[in-house]
Amino acid sequence: MSLTVRQARNVAMVLTEALPYIQRFAGRTVVVKYGGNAMVDETLKQGFARDIVLMKLVGINPVVVHGGGPQIGELLEKLEIESSFIDGLRVTDSRTMDVVEMVLGGLVNKEIVNLLNKNQGKAVGITGKDGNLIRAKKLKLRPKGSNPDGDLVDMGQVGEVVDINTEVLEIIKNSNFIPVIAPIGTDENGASYNINADSVAGEIARVLGAEKLVLLTNVAGVLNSDGEVLTGLSVEQVDRLVADNTLQGGMLPKVKCALKAIKGGVSSAHIIDGRVEHAVLLEIFTDVGVGTLITREGFRTA
């Protein structure tokens, strides 16, 4: 079906708007944390895959880090293994860890790889255990609101990132392949750890010197007390929002992850609405975007 003149003009305007961003970010690395609704809705899944493939085709190096909490929870329920959470983190005993590795390193990771490949990309799936990519240690957690001098809670095999071995990522991202990473790490003794995917994405962005860190969420972005999306924020502005408790709940760890990445050298962090089709494409290649942008200086840029 042929386009009308008006439709053709709209397409031309979109391409013209995208061109300077394509030129600016060619050869740069963009780390995308993939999760939430974008992982389960079929239309959003296809849109995400096309966005990532397009980025690679125009010379940007995307690195995908994925979650999989709902899929893990579903399998645990089928296996009649009880789940418990502390401050949003899943307590992970040895049986739960087996399921985490099965779901993240197998089912979810391979589904994303297949999705990208079906959309004419060339993706390769790895976990943090491959090539000693993610060195981890046991997370020591003091729950919010607890006695600051109280005992730390044992979360089982929940970990935090100690170090990222970038060698394998450099090889993959500088080829024609797109790395898809499951957030599982190991310690010096070979024990496996379940790690928050936002944290892994932020650390990978930092050590790679990425141009951008993009975190997909199930909300419109960082909101103020009136429910309005905030964007073009500086590090100092975000620090103030954290200090005055404007930012709470599930958004708080995402924002802290973004701040750490920027303070570590990443040019910008984007917390975007993964419920919007082609959210990644809109955020990176258009003037307006679809979420919250955080930079050192705090201005609206791609």
PDB file of C-alpha atoms in Angstrom:
ATOM      1  CA  MET A   1       0.000   0.000   0.000  1.00  0.00           C
ATOM      2  CA  SER A   2       1.424   3.363  -1.045  1.00  0.00           C
ATOM      3  CA  LEU A   3       1.773   6.253   1.422  1.00  0.00           C
ATOM      4  CA  THR A   4      -0.152   9.478   1.136  1.00  0.00           C
ATOM      5  CA  VAL A   5       1.876  12.670   0.734  1.00  0.00           C
ATOM      6  CA  ARG A   6       1.199  13.561   4.370  1.00  0.00           C
ATOM      7  CA  GLN A   7       2.303  10.134   5.597  1.00  0.00           C
ATOM      8  CA  ALA A   8       5.440  10.306   3.473  1.00  0.00           C
ATOM      9  CA  ARG A   9       6.285  13.707   4.928  1.00  0.00           C
ATOM     10  CA  ASN A  10       5.837  12.362   8.463  1.00  0.00           C
ATOM     11  CA  VAL A  11       8.202   9.479   7.716  1.00  0.00           C
ATOM     12  CA  ALA A  12      10.751  11.890   6.254  1.00  0.00           C
ATOM     13  CA  MET A  13      10.505  14.128   9.333  1.00  0.00           C
ATOM     14  CA  VAL A  14      11.114  11.176  11.649  1.00  0.00           C
ATOM     15  CA  LEU A  15      14.162  10.075   9.661  1.00  0.00           C
ATOM     16  CA  THR A  16      15.511  13.623   9.537  1.00  0.00           C
ATOM     17  CA  GLU A  17      15.077  14.016  13.297  1.00  0.00           C
ATOM     18  CA  ALA A  18      16.869  10.722  13.942  1.00  0.00           C
ATOM     19  CA  LEU A  19      19.854  11.418  11.670  1.00  0.00           C
ATOM     20  CA  PRO A  20      21.917  13.658  13.997  1.00  0.00           C
ATOM     21  CA  TYR A  21      21.471  11.193  16.855  1.00  0.00           C
ATOM     22  CA  ILE A  22      22.592   8.307  14.649  1.00  0.00           C
ATOM     23  CA  GLN A  23      25.643  10.298  13.600  1.00  0.00           C
ATOM     24  CA  ARG A  24      26.425  11.356  17.155  1.00  0.00           C
ATOM     25  CA  PHE A  25      26.195   7.907  18.742  1.00  0.00           C
ATOM     26  CA  ALA A  26      27.734   5.760  15.992  1.00  0.00           C
ATOM     27  CA  GLY A  27      30.444   3.595  17.512  1.00  0.00           C
ATOM     28  CA  ARG A  28      29.240   4.230  21.082  1.00  0.00           C
ATOM     29  CA  THR A  29      27.930   1.648  23.545  1.00  0.00           C
ATOM     30  CA  VAL A  30      24.382   1.707  24.939  1.00  0.00           C
ATOM     31  CA  VAL A  31      23.507  -0.685  27.782  1.00  0.00           C
ATOM     32  CA  VAL A  32      19.803  -1.544  27.994  1.00  0.00           C
ATOM     33  CA  LYS A  33      18.179  -3.273  30.948  1.00  0.00           C
ATOM     34  CA  TYR A  34      15.204  -5.208  29.571  1.00  0.00           C
ATOM     35  CA  GLY A  35      12.358  -6.204  31.871  1.00  0.00           C
ATOM     36  CA  GLY A  36       8.800  -5.541  32.976  1.00  0.00           C
ATOM     37  CA  ASN A  37       5.858  -5.392  30.563  1.00  0.00           C
ATOM     38  CA  ALA A  38       8.205  -5.162  27.591  1.00  0.00           C
ATOM     39  CA  MET A  39       9.231  -8.774  28.273  1.00  0.00           C
ATOM     40  CA  VAL A  40       5.736 -10.272  28.294  1.00  0.00           C
ATOM     41  CA  ASP A  41       3.590  -8.286  25.837  1.00  0.00           C
ATOM     42  CA  GLU A  42       4.080  -9.672  22.322  1.00  0.00           C
ATOM     43  CA  THR A  43       3.816  -6.313  20.537  1.00  0.00           C
ATOM     44  CA  LEU A  44       6.266  -4.693  22.962  1.00  0.00           C
ATOM     45  CA  LYS A  45       8.660  -7.628  22.619  1.00  0.00           C
ATOM     46  CA  GLN A  46       8.755  -7.270  18.847  1.00  0.00           C
ATOM     47  CA  GLY A  47       9.198  -3.494  19.110  1.00  0.00           C
ATOM     48  CA  PHE A  48      12.074  -3.897  21.556  1.00  0.00           C
ATOM     49  CA  ALA A  49      13.826  -6.419  19.310  1.00  0.00           C
ATOM     50  CA  ARG A  50      13.545  -4.167  16.269  1.00  0.00           C
ATOM     51  CA  ASP A  51      14.859  -1.189  18.244  1.00  0.00           C
ATOM     52  CA  ILE A  52      17.950  -3.116  19.350  1.00  0.00           C
ATOM     53  CA  VAL A  53      18.609  -4.535  15.877  1.00  0.00           C
ATOM     54  CA  LEU A  54      18.236  -1.083  14.319  1.00  0.00           C
ATOM     55  CA  MET A  55      20.720   0.372  16.804  1.00  0.00           C
ATOM     56  CA  LYS A  56      23.286  -2.231  15.777  1.00  0.00           C
ATOM     57  CA  LEU A  57      22.642  -1.683  12.076  1.00  0.00           C
ATOM     58  CA  VAL A  58      23.298   2.082  12.331  1.00  0.00           C
ATOM     59  CA  GLY A  59      26.605   1.565  14.116  1.00  0.00           C
ATOM     60  CA  ILE A  60      25.668   1.714  17.815  1.00  0.00           C
ATOM     61  CA  ASN A  61      26.795  -1.134  20.088  1.00  0.00           C
ATOM     62  CA  PRO A  62      23.828  -2.271  22.211  1.00  0.00           C
ATOM     63  CA  VAL A  63      24.403  -4.492  25.240  1.00  0.00           C
ATOM     64  CA  VAL A  64      21.245  -6.080  26.683  1.00  0.00           C
ATOM     65  CA  VAL A  65      20.956  -7.109  30.349  1.00  0.00           C
ATOM     66  CA  HIS A  66      17.684  -8.791  31.274  1.00  0.00           C
ATOM     67  CA  GLY A  67      15.661  -9.636  34.326  1.00  0.00           C
ATOM     68  CA  GLY A  68      13.088 -12.381  34.723  1.00  0.00           C
ATOM     69  CA  GLY A  69      11.465 -12.119  38.140  1.00  0.00           C
ATOM     70  CA  PRO A  70       7.911 -13.033  37.038  1.00  0.00           C
ATOM     71  CA  GLN A  71       9.157 -16.052  35.078  1.00  0.00           C
ATOM     72  CA  ILE A  72      11.196 -17.225  38.078  1.00  0.00           C
ATOM     73  CA  GLY A  73       8.191 -16.781  40.359  1.00  0.00           C
ATOM     74  CA  GLU A  74       5.951 -18.747  38.001  1.00  0.00           C
ATOM     75  CA  LEU A  75       8.298 -21.743  37.889  1.00  0.00           C
ATOM     76  CA  LEU A  76       8.876 -21.676  41.651  1.00  0.00           C
ATOM     77  CA  GLU A  77       5.113 -21.798  42.139  1.00  0.00           C
ATOM     78  CA  LYS A  78       4.803 -24.775  39.795  1.00  0.00           C
ATOM     79  CA  LEU A  79       7.550 -26.559  41.709  1.00  0.00           C
ATOM     80  CA  GLU A  80       5.870 -25.633  44.998  1.00  0.00           C
ATOM     81  CA  ILE A  81       8.940 -23.758  46.219  1.00  0.00           C
ATOM     82  CA  GLU A  82       7.928 -20.861  48.448  1.00  0.00           C
ATOM     83  CA  SER A  83       9.158 -17.369  47.585  1.00  0.00           C
ATOM     84  CA  SER A  84       9.905 -14.630  50.100  1.00  0.00           C
ATOM     85  CA  PHE A  85      11.146 -11.079  49.572  1.00  0.00           C
ATOM     86  CA  ILE A  86      12.977  -8.508  51.671  1.00  0.00           C
ATOM     87  CA  ASP A  87      13.074  -4.939  50.348  1.00  0.00           C
ATOM     88  CA  GLY A  88      12.052  -6.209  46.924  1.00  0.00           C
ATOM     89  CA  LEU A  89      14.843  -8.808  46.705  1.00  0.00           C
ATOM     90  CA  ARG A  90      14.054 -12.515  46.450  1.00  0.00           C
ATOM     91  CA  VAL A  91      15.566 -14.605  49.247  1.00  0.00           C
ATOM     92  CA  THR A  92      17.513 -17.233  47.298  1.00  0.00           C
ATOM     93  CA  ASP A  93      18.305 -20.599  48.877  1.00  0.00           C
ATOM     94  CA  SER A  94      20.046 -23.366  46.917  1.00  0.00           C
ATOM     95  CA  ARG A  95      16.824 -24.754  45.395  1.00  0.00           C
ATOM     96  CA  THR A  96      15.679 -21.287  44.368  1.00  0.00           C
ATOM     97  CA  MET A  97      19.119 -20.588  42.889  1.00  0.00           C
ATOM     98  CA  ASP A  98      18.797 -23.680  40.692  1.00  0.00           C
ATOM     99  CA  VAL A  99      15.524 -22.286  39.347  1.00  0.00           C
ATOM    100  CA  VAL A 100      17.030 -18.812  38.869  1.00  0.00           C
ATOM    101  CA  GLU A 101      19.848 -20.263  36.765  1.00  0.00           C
ATOM    102  CA  MET A 102      17.435 -22.400  34.780  1.00  0.00           C
ATOM    103  CA  VAL A 103      15.095 -19.494  34.016  1.00  0.00           C
ATOM    104  CA  LEU A 104      17.537 -16.610  33.548  1.00  0.00           C
ATOM    105  CA  GLY A 105      20.425 -18.482  31.954  1.00  0.00           C
ATOM    106  CA  GLY A 106      18.225 -20.782  29.910  1.00  0.00           C
ATOM    107  CA  LEU A 107      14.601 -19.978  29.194  1.00  0.00           C
ATOM    108  CA  VAL A 108      14.563 -16.167  29.279  1.00  0.00           C
ATOM    109  CA  ASN A 109      18.026 -15.576  27.862  1.00  0.00           C
ATOM    110  CA  LYS A 110      17.489 -17.873  24.892  1.00  0.00           C
ATOM    111  CA  GLU A 111      14.046 -16.421  24.209  1.00  0.00           C
ATOM    112  CA  ILE A 112      15.536 -12.923  23.911  1.00  0.00           C
ATOM    113  CA  VAL A 113      18.370 -14.168  21.714  1.00  0.00           C
ATOM    114  CA  ASN A 114      15.863 -15.911  19.461  1.00  0.00           C
ATOM    115  CA  LEU A 115      13.679 -12.787  19.340  1.00  0.00           C
ATOM    116  CA  LEU A 116      16.594 -10.636  18.185  1.00  0.00           C
ATOM    117  CA  ASN A 117      17.725 -13.215  15.654  1.00  0.00           C
ATOM    118  CA  LYS A 118      14.223 -13.535  14.190  1.00  0.00           C
ATOM    119  CA  ASN A 119      14.296  -9.782  13.596  1.00  0.00           C
ATOM    120  CA  GLN A 120      17.481 -10.093  11.523  1.00  0.00           C
ATOM    121  CA  GLY A 121      19.880  -9.386  14.387  1.00  0.00           C
ATOM    122  CA  LYS A 122      22.855 -11.504  15.426  1.00  0.00           C
ATOM    123  CA  ALA A 123      22.610 -12.059  19.173  1.00  0.00           C
ATOM    124  CA  VAL A 124      24.583 -14.259  21.550  1.00  0.00           C
ATOM    125  CA  GLY A 125      23.412 -15.130  25.048  1.00  0.00           C
ATOM    126  CA  ILE A 126      25.708 -15.377  28.065  1.00  0.00           C
ATOM    127  CA  THR A 127      25.463 -15.342  31.847  1.00  0.00           C
ATOM    128  CA  GLY A 128      27.816 -13.652  34.256  1.00  0.00           C
ATOM    129  CA  LYS A 129      29.413 -17.049  34.805  1.00  0.00           C
ATOM    130  CA  ASP A 130      30.673 -17.256  31.212  1.00  0.00           C
ATOM    131  CA  GLY A 131      34.268 -16.091  30.900  1.00  0.00           C
ATOM    132  CA  ASN A 132      34.105 -14.988  34.562  1.00  0.00           C
ATOM    133  CA  LEU A 133      32.140 -12.012  33.302  1.00  0.00           C
ATOM    134  CA  ILE A 134      30.580 -11.070  36.664  1.00  0.00           C
ATOM    135  CA  ARG A 135      32.517 -11.585  39.881  1.00  0.00           C
ATOM    136  CA  ALA A 136      30.133 -11.352  42.802  1.00  0.00           C
ATOM    137  CA  LYS A 137      29.971 -11.571  46.553  1.00  0.00           C
ATOM    138  CA  LYS A 138      27.189 -12.328  49.006  1.00  0.00           C
ATOM    139  CA  LEU A 139      24.915  -9.336  49.556  1.00  0.00           C
ATOM    140  CA  LYS A 140      24.761  -8.147  53.146  1.00  0.00           C
ATOM    141  CA  LEU A 141      21.397  -6.503  53.716  1.00  0.00           C
ATOM    142  CA  ARG A 142      20.029  -4.429  56.559  1.00  0.00           C
ATOM    143  CA  PRO A 143      16.279  -4.040  55.845  1.00  0.00           C
ATOM    144  CA  LYS A 144      14.807  -0.556  55.583  1.00  0.00           C
ATOM    145  CA  GLY A 145      13.477   0.722  58.879  1.00  0.00           C
ATOM    146  CA  SER A 146      15.461  -1.769  60.950  1.00  0.00           C
ATOM    147  CA  ASN A 147      17.861  -0.916  63.753  1.00  0.00           C
ATOM    148  CA  PRO A 148      21.017   0.500  62.116  1.00  0.00           C
ATOM    149  CA  ASP A 149      23.066  -1.448  64.666  1.00  0.00           C
ATOM    150  CA  GLY A 150      21.065  -4.647  64.185  1.00  0.00           C
ATOM    151  CA  ASP A 151      22.145  -7.856  62.518  1.00  0.00           C
ATOM    152  CA  LEU A 152      22.354  -8.152  58.753  1.00  0.00           C
ATOM    153  CA  VAL A 153      19.803 -10.441  57.096  1.00  0.00           C
ATOM    154  CA  ASP A 154      21.004 -13.577  55.319  1.00  0.00           C
ATOM    155  CA  MET A 155      19.501 -13.424  51.811  1.00  0.00           C
ATOM    156  CA  GLY A 156      21.003 -16.735  50.740  1.00  0.00           C
ATOM    157  CA  GLN A 157      22.577 -16.671  47.297  1.00  0.00           C
ATOM    158  CA  VAL A 158      21.717 -13.060  46.529  1.00  0.00           C
ATOM    159  CA  GLY A 159      24.811 -11.233  45.398  1.00  0.00           C
ATOM    160  CA  GLU A 160      26.254  -7.873  44.459  1.00  0.00           C
ATOM    161  CA  VAL A 161      28.771  -7.069  41.756  1.00  0.00           C
ATOM    162  CA  VAL A 162      32.430  -6.982  42.772  1.00  0.00           C
ATOM    163  CA  ASP A 163      33.998  -6.786  39.327  1.00  0.00           C
ATOM    164  CA  ILE A 164      33.129  -7.006  35.633  1.00  0.00           C
ATOM    165  CA  ASN A 165      35.555  -8.761  33.270  1.00  0.00           C
ATOM    166  CA  THR A 166      35.095  -6.738  30.112  1.00  0.00           C
ATOM    167  CA  GLU A 167      37.245  -8.890  27.824  1.00  0.00           C
ATOM    168  CA  VAL A 168      34.430 -11.115  26.592  1.00  0.00           C
ATOM    169  CA  LEU A 169      32.067  -8.133  26.181  1.00  0.00           C
ATOM    170  CA  GLU A 170      34.611  -6.168  24.166  1.00  0.00           C
ATOM    171  CA  ILE A 171      35.033  -9.104  21.794  1.00  0.00           C
ATOM    172  CA  ILE A 172      31.283  -9.500  21.311  1.00  0.00           C
ATOM    173  CA  LYS A 173      30.259  -5.836  21.076  1.00  0.00           C
ATOM    174  CA  ASN A 174      33.031  -4.998  18.617  1.00  0.00           C
ATOM    175  CA  SER A 175      31.828  -7.771  16.313  1.00  0.00           C
ATOM    176  CA  ASN A 176      28.499  -8.011  14.519  1.00  0.00           C
ATOM    177  CA  PHE A 177      26.917  -9.698  17.549  1.00  0.00           C
ATOM    178  CA  ILE A 178      24.649  -8.294  20.252  1.00  0.00           C
ATOM    179  CA  PRO A 179      25.418  -9.600  23.786  1.00  0.00           C
ATOM    180  CA  VAL A 180      22.408 -10.623  25.873  1.00  0.00           C
ATOM    181  CA  ILE A 181      23.403 -11.041  29.526  1.00  0.00           C
ATOM    182  CA  ALA A 182      21.696 -12.917  32.360  1.00  0.00           C
ATOM    183  CA  PRO A 183      22.525 -11.345  35.766  1.00  0.00           C
ATOM    184  CA  ILE A 184      24.112 -14.346  37.471  1.00  0.00           C
ATOM    185  CA  GLY A 185      27.579 -14.081  38.988  1.00  0.00           C
ATOM    186  CA  THR A 186      30.099 -16.229  40.830  1.00  0.00           C
ATOM    187  CA  ASP A 187      32.508 -15.653  43.697  1.00  0.00           C
ATOM    188  CA  GLU A 188      36.116 -16.767  43.975  1.00  0.00           C
ATOM    189  CA  ASN A 189      34.972 -20.213  45.117  1.00  0.00           C
ATOM    190  CA  GLY A 190      32.610 -20.715  42.174  1.00  0.00           C
ATOM    191  CA  ALA A 191      29.378 -20.209  44.149  1.00  0.00           C
ATOM    192  CA  SER A 192      26.534 -18.771  42.065  1.00  0.00           C
ATOM    193  CA  TYR A 193      24.627 -15.596  42.962  1.00  0.00           C
ATOM    194  CA  ASN A 194      21.366 -14.045  41.845  1.00  0.00           C
ATOM    195  CA  ILE A 195      22.029 -10.334  41.208  1.00  0.00           C
ATOM    196  CA  ASN A 196      19.642  -7.451  40.570  1.00  0.00           C
ATOM    197  CA  ALA A 197      19.574  -6.824  36.806  1.00  0.00           C
ATOM    198  CA  ASP A 198      19.499  -3.008  37.156  1.00  0.00           C
ATOM    199  CA  SER A 199      22.688  -3.140  39.222  1.00  0.00           C
ATOM    200  CA  VAL A 200      24.401  -5.405  36.691  1.00  0.00           C
ATOM    201  CA  ALA A 201      23.390  -3.131  33.810  1.00  0.00           C
ATOM    202  CA  GLY A 202      24.682  -0.077  35.654  1.00  0.00           C
ATOM    203  CA  GLU A 203      28.035  -1.683  36.450  1.00  0.00           C
ATOM    204  CA  ILE A 204      28.483  -2.932  32.898  1.00  0.00           C
ATOM    205  CA  ALA A 205      27.681   0.532  31.548  1.00  0.00           C
ATOM    206  CA  ARG A 206      30.205   2.065  33.915  1.00  0.00           C
ATOM    207  CA  VAL A 207      33.131  -0.272  33.163  1.00  0.00           C
ATOM    208  CA  LEU A 208      32.509  -0.117  29.403  1.00  0.00           C
ATOM    209  CA  GLY A 209      32.392   3.682  29.468  1.00  0.00           C
ATOM    210  CA  ALA A 210      28.980   3.509  27.834  1.00  0.00           C
ATOM    211  CA  GLU A 211      27.349   6.526  26.251  1.00  0.00           C
ATOM    212  CA  LYS A 212      23.987   5.602  27.768  1.00  0.00           C
ATOM    213  CA  LEU A 213      22.351   3.384  30.360  1.00  0.00           C
ATOM    214  CA  VAL A 214      18.679   2.714  29.560  1.00  0.00           C
ATOM    215  CA  LEU A 215      16.429   1.132  32.207  1.00  0.00           C
ATOM    216  CA  LEU A 216      12.987  -0.034  31.071  1.00  0.00           C
ATOM    217  CA  THR A 217      10.270   0.208  33.723  1.00  0.00           C
ATOM    218  CA  ASN A 218       6.513  -0.236  34.082  1.00  0.00           C
ATOM    219  CA  VAL A 219       5.922   3.437  34.881  1.00  0.00           C
ATOM    220  CA  ALA A 220       6.203   6.649  32.874  1.00  0.00           C
ATOM    221  CA  GLY A 221       9.529   7.589  34.472  1.00  0.00           C
ATOM    222  CA  VAL A 222      10.642   9.444  37.583  1.00  0.00           C
ATOM    223  CA  LEU A 223       7.612  11.291  38.948  1.00  0.00           C
ATOM    224  CA  ASN A 224       7.326  14.311  41.229  1.00  0.00           C
ATOM    225  CA  SER A 225       4.856  14.573  44.107  1.00  0.00           C
ATOM    226  CA  ASP A 226       2.121  15.625  41.638  1.00  0.00           C
ATOM    227  CA  GLY A 227       2.629  12.557  39.466  1.00  0.00           C
ATOM    228  CA  GLU A 228       4.338  14.484  36.653  1.00  0.00           C
ATOM    229  CA  VAL A 229       7.274  12.984  34.753  1.00  0.00           C
ATOM    230  CA  LEU A 230      10.569  14.690  35.491  1.00  0.00           C
ATOM    231  CA  THR A 231      13.303  14.768  32.870  1.00  0.00           C
ATOM    232  CA  GLY A 232      16.460  16.659  32.026  1.00  0.00           C
ATOM    233  CA  LEU A 233      17.587  16.140  35.626  1.00  0.00           C
ATOM    234  CA  SER A 234      21.092  16.769  36.914  1.00  0.00           C
ATOM    235  CA  VAL A 235      22.838  14.522  39.416  1.00  0.00           C
ATOM    236  CA  GLU A 236      22.386  17.218  42.062  1.00  0.00           C
ATOM    237  CA  GLN A 237      18.654  17.486  41.398  1.00  0.00           C
ATOM    238  CA  VAL A 238      18.208  13.728  41.708  1.00  0.00           C
ATOM    239  CA  ASP A 239      20.229  13.665  44.931  1.00  0.00           C
ATOM    240  CA  ARG A 240      17.824  16.245  46.346  1.00  0.00           C
ATOM    241  CA  LEU A 241      14.783  14.181  45.271  1.00  0.00           C
ATOM    242  CA  VAL A 242      16.244  11.190  47.081  1.00  0.00           C
ATOM    243  CA  ALA A 243      17.078  13.232  50.189  1.00  0.00           C
ATOM    244  CA  ASP A 244      13.576  14.735  50.526  1.00  0.00           C
ATOM    245  CA  ASN A 245      11.906  11.311  49.993  1.00  0.00           C
ATOM    246  CA  THR A 246      10.202  12.322  46.740  1.00  0.00           C
ATOM    247  CA  LEU A 247      11.663   9.125  45.292  1.00  0.00           C
ATOM    248  CA  GLN A 248      10.603   5.992  47.132  1.00  0.00           C
ATOM    249  CA  GLY A 249       9.716   2.354  46.557  1.00  0.00           C
ATOM    250  CA  GLY A 250      10.843   0.478  43.459  1.00  0.00           C
ATOM    251  CA  MET A 251      12.031   3.633  41.687  1.00  0.00           C
ATOM    252  CA  LEU A 252      14.641   4.419  44.338  1.00  0.00           C
ATOM    253  CA  PRO A 253      17.095   1.575  43.543  1.00  0.00           C
ATOM    254  CA  LYS A 254      16.785   2.314  39.811  1.00  0.00           C
ATOM    255  CA  VAL A 255      17.637   5.965  40.375  1.00  0.00           C
ATOM    256  CA  LYS A 256      20.565   5.100  42.640  1.00  0.00           C
ATOM    257  CA  CYS A 257      21.834   2.693  39.989  1.00  0.00           C
ATOM    258  CA  ALA A 258      21.566   5.436  37.355  1.00  0.00           C
ATOM    259  CA  LEU A 259      23.383   7.939  39.572  1.00  0.00           C
ATOM    260  CA  LYS A 260      26.226   5.526  40.260  1.00  0.00           C
ATOM    261  CA  ALA A 261      26.660   4.890  36.536  1.00  0.00           C
ATOM    262  CA  ILE A 262      26.753   8.619  35.702  1.00  0.00           C
ATOM    263  CA  LYS A 263      29.153   9.397  38.529  1.00  0.00           C
ATOM    264  CA  GLY A 264      31.283   6.534  37.165  1.00  0.00           C
ATOM    265  CA  GLY A 265      31.555   8.106  33.726  1.00  0.00           C
ATOM    266  CA  VAL A 266      28.415   7.113  31.767  1.00  0.00           C
ATOM    267  CA  SER A 267      27.223  10.161  29.825  1.00  0.00           C
ATOM    268  CA  SER A 268      23.505   9.791  30.537  1.00  0.00           C
ATOM    269  CA  ALA A 269      20.962   7.464  32.111  1.00  0.00           C
ATOM    270  CA  HIS A 270      17.392   7.011  30.906  1.00  0.00           C
ATOM    271  CA  ILE A 271      14.564   5.549  32.995  1.00  0.00           C
ATOM    272  CA  ILE A 272      11.859   4.984  30.413  1.00  0.00           C
ATOM    273  CA  ASP A 273       8.358   3.610  30.049  1.00  0.00           C
ATOM    274  CA  GLY A 274       8.700   0.086  28.660  1.00  0.00           C
ATOM    275  CA  ARG A 275       4.927  -0.051  28.136  1.00  0.00           C
ATOM    276  CA  VAL A 276       5.341   2.276  25.143  1.00  0.00           C
ATOM    277  CA  GLU A 277       5.981   0.523  21.837  1.00  0.00           C
ATOM    278  CA  HIS A 278       9.493   1.262  20.497  1.00  0.00           C
ATOM    279  CA  ALA A 279      10.345   3.030  23.773  1.00  0.00           C
ATOM    280  CA  VAL A 280      14.101   2.570  23.306  1.00  0.00           C
ATOM    281  CA  LEU A 281      14.009   3.968  19.771  1.00  0.00           C
ATOM    282  CA  LEU A 282      11.922   6.981  20.810  1.00  0.00           C
ATOM    283  CA  GLU A 283      14.173   7.805  23.742  1.00  0.00           C
ATOM    284  CA  ILE A 284      17.455   7.595  21.867  1.00  0.00           C
ATOM    285  CA  PHE A 285      16.541   8.931  18.421  1.00  0.00           C
ATOM    286  CA  THR A 286      13.939  11.660  19.079  1.00  0.00           C
ATOM    287  CA  ASP A 287      14.009  15.073  20.740  1.00  0.00           C
ATOM    288  CA  VAL A 288      11.223  14.442  23.260  1.00  0.00           C
ATOM    289  CA  GLY A 289      11.801  10.874  24.482  1.00  0.00           C
ATOM    290  CA  VAL A 290       9.482   8.741  26.618  1.00  0.00           C
ATOM    291  CA  GLY A 291      10.825   8.894  30.135  1.00  0.00           C
ATOM    292  CA  THR A 292      13.327  10.491  32.489  1.00  0.00           C
ATOM    293  CA  LEU A 293      16.770  11.595  31.370  1.00  0.00           C
ATOM    294  CA  ILE A 294      19.522  12.099  33.953  1.00  0.00           C
ATOM    295  CA  THR A 295      22.862  13.703  33.068  1.00  0.00           C
ATOM    296  CA  ARG A 296      25.639  15.357  35.017  1.00  0.00           C
ATOM    297  CA  GLU A 297      24.474  18.810  33.967  1.00  0.00           C
ATOM    298  CA  GLY A 298      20.747  18.243  33.665  1.00  0.00           C
ATOM    299  CA  PHE A 299      19.467  19.213  30.226  1.00  0.00           C
ATOM    300  CA  ARG A 300      17.280  17.558  27.623  1.00  0.00           C
ATOM    301  CA  THR A 301      19.402  15.667  25.147  1.00  0.00           C
ATOM    302  CA  ALA A 302      19.205  12.263  23.515  1.00  0.00           C
TER     303      ALA A 302
END
